[in-house]
Amino acid sequence: MESRGDTFEDRNAAPGEGPQMSEMSGLFVVKPESVTATKGKDIAFVAKVDSSTLTRKPVMKWLKGKWLDLSSKAGKHLQFKESYDRNTKIYTYEMSIIKVVDGDAGGYRCEVTAKDKCDSCAFEVSVQAAQEDQPDNILEAFKRSGDGDEDAGELDFSVLLKKRKEKKLGEPKEEVDVWEILKAAKPCDYEKIAFQYGITDLRGMLKMLKKMKAESKKSDAFLKKLDSAYSVDKGKKIQLSVEVADPNAEIKWLKNGQEIKPSAKYVFESVGNKRTLTINKCNLSDDAAYECVIGEEKCFTEVSVKEPPVTITKLLDDVHTVVGEKVEFEVEVSEEGASVKWMKDGVELNRDTKGSKYRFKKDGKKHVLIITEATKEDMGMYHVFTTGGESKAELEVEDKELEVLQSIADLTLKAAEQAVFKCEVSDENVTGKWFKDGVEVQPSDRIKIAHIGRTHKLTIDDVKPSDAGDYTFVPDGYALSLSAKLNFLEIKIEYVPRQDPPKIHLDASGSGNKNVITVVAGNRLRFDVEVTGEPAPAVCWMRGDQVVSEAEGRVRVETRKTVSSFVIEGAERGDEGPYAITVANPAGEDKAELFVKIVDVPDPPENVECTSVSEDSAFIAWEPPSFDGGVPVKGYLMERKKVNSSRWTRLNFDVYESTTYEAKKMIEGVFYEMRVFAVNGIGISQPSGSSKPFMPIAPTSEPTRLGVEDVTDSTCALKWRPPEKIGAGGIDGYIIEYCTEGSDHWVQANEEPVGNNQYRVKGLPAGEKMLFRVFAVNVAGRSPPATLSQAVTIREIVENPKIRVPRNLRSKLITTVGEKVNLVIPFQGKPRPIVTWFKDGVLLEDKTVGTRTSEVDSILFIRTAERKHSGTYTLSVQIDNMADSANIDIQVVDKPGPPINVHVTDVWGFNAALEWKPPKDDGNCEIIGYTIQKCDLKTKEWFMVYEHNRRPSCTVSDLVMGNEYSFRVFSENICGLSDDPGNSKNTAVIGKAGLIYQPKPYKEKDMSRSPKFTAPLVDRSVIAGYTTAISCAVRGNPKPKIMWMKNNMTIEGDPKFLMQNNQGVLTLNIRKASLFDGGRYSCRAVNELGADEVECRLEVRVLQEKAEETRK
């Protein structure tokens, strides 16, 4: 890690001093270093993390001290930045401190976590004042305040307290702090010290020294001040406590300089000398500076409110759009009002980025990034970050293509009729120009040009022969033109005799077949047929056998003088079919047949499914629509979406002709759905049904370390290790296949995938050489196979029986009664041998002794051992006439019984001789010794005489004259001493002839007395966080009542204090003492004859303060 700043110096710390770098798991590529920053300057720390071995993005935290998360303090003073290099896969994290202040000094730590891996690094920041040149002569540092001569004003010694750098002229001089010397010296030595260091103004020196001593005095109003800082989670409560010297003193609580009034949120408590401010349901507004005021004295603290991490509940969706469209990225978080950070390709986005292109919107828990008009430059990966998560989505922008929704059609009109050319395009903002035979059409009273929404219209009133020609509409900005022809129909008047047969004049211009009329479904069809004849013929339209009526309706016939019009309003597929028109008059009849063809958008494609997947792509297949709309299908459009999303993303804008498609740029491990649209000359169909959800994943790599574990005459046992690369799809199991050597016909051995890493293939032909291979299977399919390098011959392997007795069972196994016995004896032999157990040469039939045998070992187990289980156990394994056996000796032992016939055989002087006999029950093992004890019949207390005495006799010496003694003996074996002793039948009396003691009459002494402390309490100074105790001793009769007090208040029922009284020695234990536990403690003893009291002072110090005193 590296650090940089405008002005700082490297810290040269001696071994054992300064912060130490943590030895962690090695995620950091570069770590920050401890620095000394100059006050008012900027400083930055950079950390780099290698993510090449990580499965997910690492999370970085910057901390100050042990608990303060600096992410909650981000702003103008603290700034954080993050970037990612795709080539090196290295994340770079930067923390900048703008204009360093004294409060920024202290220990810092950065922590990075990624799933089950973590790393940490500690560093320290020291703050120094800006360097100034100091005078070399100490006398020049004394300046007087105010104007006037050299003796006017007050002497200012503050410059002596600043850190100075001496110029290296000759040999370096040792710096001396004159004020520390003066504060430690006696008043009688002040003048001598002032003369030694060149101080001429002795009066000013004394005044400054008095002021410094006054500042160093401890507070008189506070016994315990507020801690320097507190931390609390948002929504929790916190208590700020102080101890005051005067229990009756009035205090004030202030927040950011404003006095706090009691309320439901702020609760004031006063118990003895303790004053407490409780802040309930802390929020971000409670993150402030607090102070407690008593008179003129104050103490300060700072409360930091930590917010819970904000998580993302709805992820971003990929967006596929065209140039000029509005784009919205929407994300939903877990907290209302939470702040999020938007980034594009590692660059943070804000309102100042690229002018007004980006807009940000908040709606409760929803956050939206809006791009007003998308361009090609906006393509890329967009990230959104919260304090507890992140999401990303890709924006793809393609050039906008203009789509023609309705083209203009040819017109054939007569004089004075109205010509209307109309077309419709996909973009309502597109303008264009109309041309006639290559010349732009200008609007006039007779010619009108209109643009309404997506529709462009050219209207020509009172059509003239000069209006005939080719008309073209050209959209502005697109290489596209729409053309149609206006045909002028001249009417010639000829003389027709009165008797003229009827004639049907069909006009099918513009269609490929004059007998076929094509209409788009939903459009209006009006087919005008000119009918001539004299007299006027009768017209009849028919569809099959049904006559089309002239009444009002969706399908009707309208008749004028010489024109019969066939009208279909809103054409439907059912209107398609053959139609006939018949005209008749007295002069004859005429008939014409027509076919109305209804064309429409196609039906949706069918059976959309995912046929295969890979790591970041999937192959999709579908069937063409069952109805193509009467027009050949040009191709298909595809869309996809994530399963939990509601937004579909278009995958192609150009028509795709095939019925299979490879969808790319997908995220492995995420479920997707696909749908398909069919496109023909009329338009786009409705979407198909969504495919079944599928996940882009890749098959695993091949299994590793495939080998043969066992072979018989018809089976082969295989074992292997899992693949090195598994991926998001995991492993569903394994498929095993085999084939004969020289053949390529592989046979699957298991119907269902097996979950274990071993499998026995059965039913193999004996004597054949077989090849085996194993596939790993998951939802993506089979992995590449792991294949044995050599063929395996299927045949039984004969192996002589052999028992392999473990080393610890080759000697006698000794266990105690009640313990569990579990012996595992491995053996070998093929085919599987017959295993038999014997005890002491007889077949083992004891139901309390169990056996269990497998192919490779046999187990003998006894749940609760008893002495009857002792003996020689024999394991026999046999294959046909070959056998092997092994013996295991088991000895179950117990404690022995007591010695018998213990008696005193002789007494002389101060000695006594004892004898006894060994116990009847030796516990099934050898007696290794005896333990002898003696008892004075006066005190009835037993004392040890001998231990581990090997013989059944002993001599007891140093007995007290005039006492009578009894003796007892314990027997001992490897299990220990016997539970019961053997007691002596007689006693030993140590007497002296001719000496008779005449005791005086006993007069009971009155022991009543008032309590008196024989050992007082002693003042103590302890370290906070450690358990401590204060003790004293008292005597009195009757037994006095003991009361412990702190600051004259009785200590009762507090689990923090433990009071003990051991025969007059009184102890008060204080568990894990804190600053609050400091104060004056007293112990009072009271009985009916009087009372006595002792006291002491307990000072509790913080370990950090001790370290500061050591440095001073």
Short mmCIF file of N, CA, C and O in Angstrom, two decimals, residues 142 169-170 310 393 414 483 499 575 832 948:
data_model
loop_
_atom_site.label_atom_id
_atom_site.label_comp_id
_atom_site.label_asym_id
_atom_site.label_seq_id
_atom_site.Cartn_x
_atom_site.Cartn_y
_atom_site.Cartn_z
N PHE A 142 12.29 35.32 24.23
CA PHE A 142 11.47 36.06 25.20
C PHE A 142 11.03 37.37 24.59
O PHE A 142 11.86 38.21 24.23
N LEU A 169 25.46 23.43 13.62
CA LEU A 169 26.71 24.19 13.54
C LEU A 169 27.67 23.55 14.51
O LEU A 169 27.52 23.66 15.73
N GLY A 170 28.65 22.88 14.01
CA GLY A 170 29.58 22.17 14.88
C GLY A 170 28.91 20.95 15.45
O GLY A 170 28.18 20.24 14.79
N VAL A 310 -26.72 -0.24 4.40
CA VAL A 310 -27.86 -0.18 3.50
C VAL A 310 -27.65 -1.22 2.40
O VAL A 310 -26.63 -1.22 1.71
N ALA A 393 -25.27 -2.93 -14.06
CA ALA A 393 -26.06 -3.22 -15.26
C ALA A 393 -25.33 -2.61 -16.45
O ALA A 393 -24.56 -1.66 -16.31
N LYS A 414 -60.51 10.65 -60.69
CA LYS A 414 -61.13 11.40 -61.79
C LYS A 414 -60.98 12.88 -61.52
O LYS A 414 -60.55 13.30 -60.43
N SER A 483 -42.65 6.04 -52.27
CA SER A 483 -43.16 6.54 -53.56
C SER A 483 -44.51 5.92 -53.89
O SER A 483 -44.81 4.78 -53.48
N GLN A 499 -80.39 -0.09 -75.41
CA GLN A 499 -80.29 -1.50 -75.05
C GLN A 499 -78.82 -1.89 -75.12
O GLN A 499 -78.31 -2.30 -76.15
N ASP A 575 -63.02 -12.75 -42.94
CA ASP A 575 -63.56 -12.15 -44.17
C ASP A 575 -62.84 -12.64 -45.42
O ASP A 575 -63.23 -12.31 -46.54
N ARG A 832 -12.73 -62.90 0.48
CA ARG A 832 -12.97 -62.49 1.87
C ARG A 832 -12.85 -63.69 2.80
O ARG A 832 -13.54 -64.68 2.62
N HIS A 948 3.14 -45.38 50.06
CA HIS A 948 3.81 -46.37 49.21
C HIS A 948 4.74 -47.29 50.04
O HIS A 948 5.85 -47.61 49.62
#
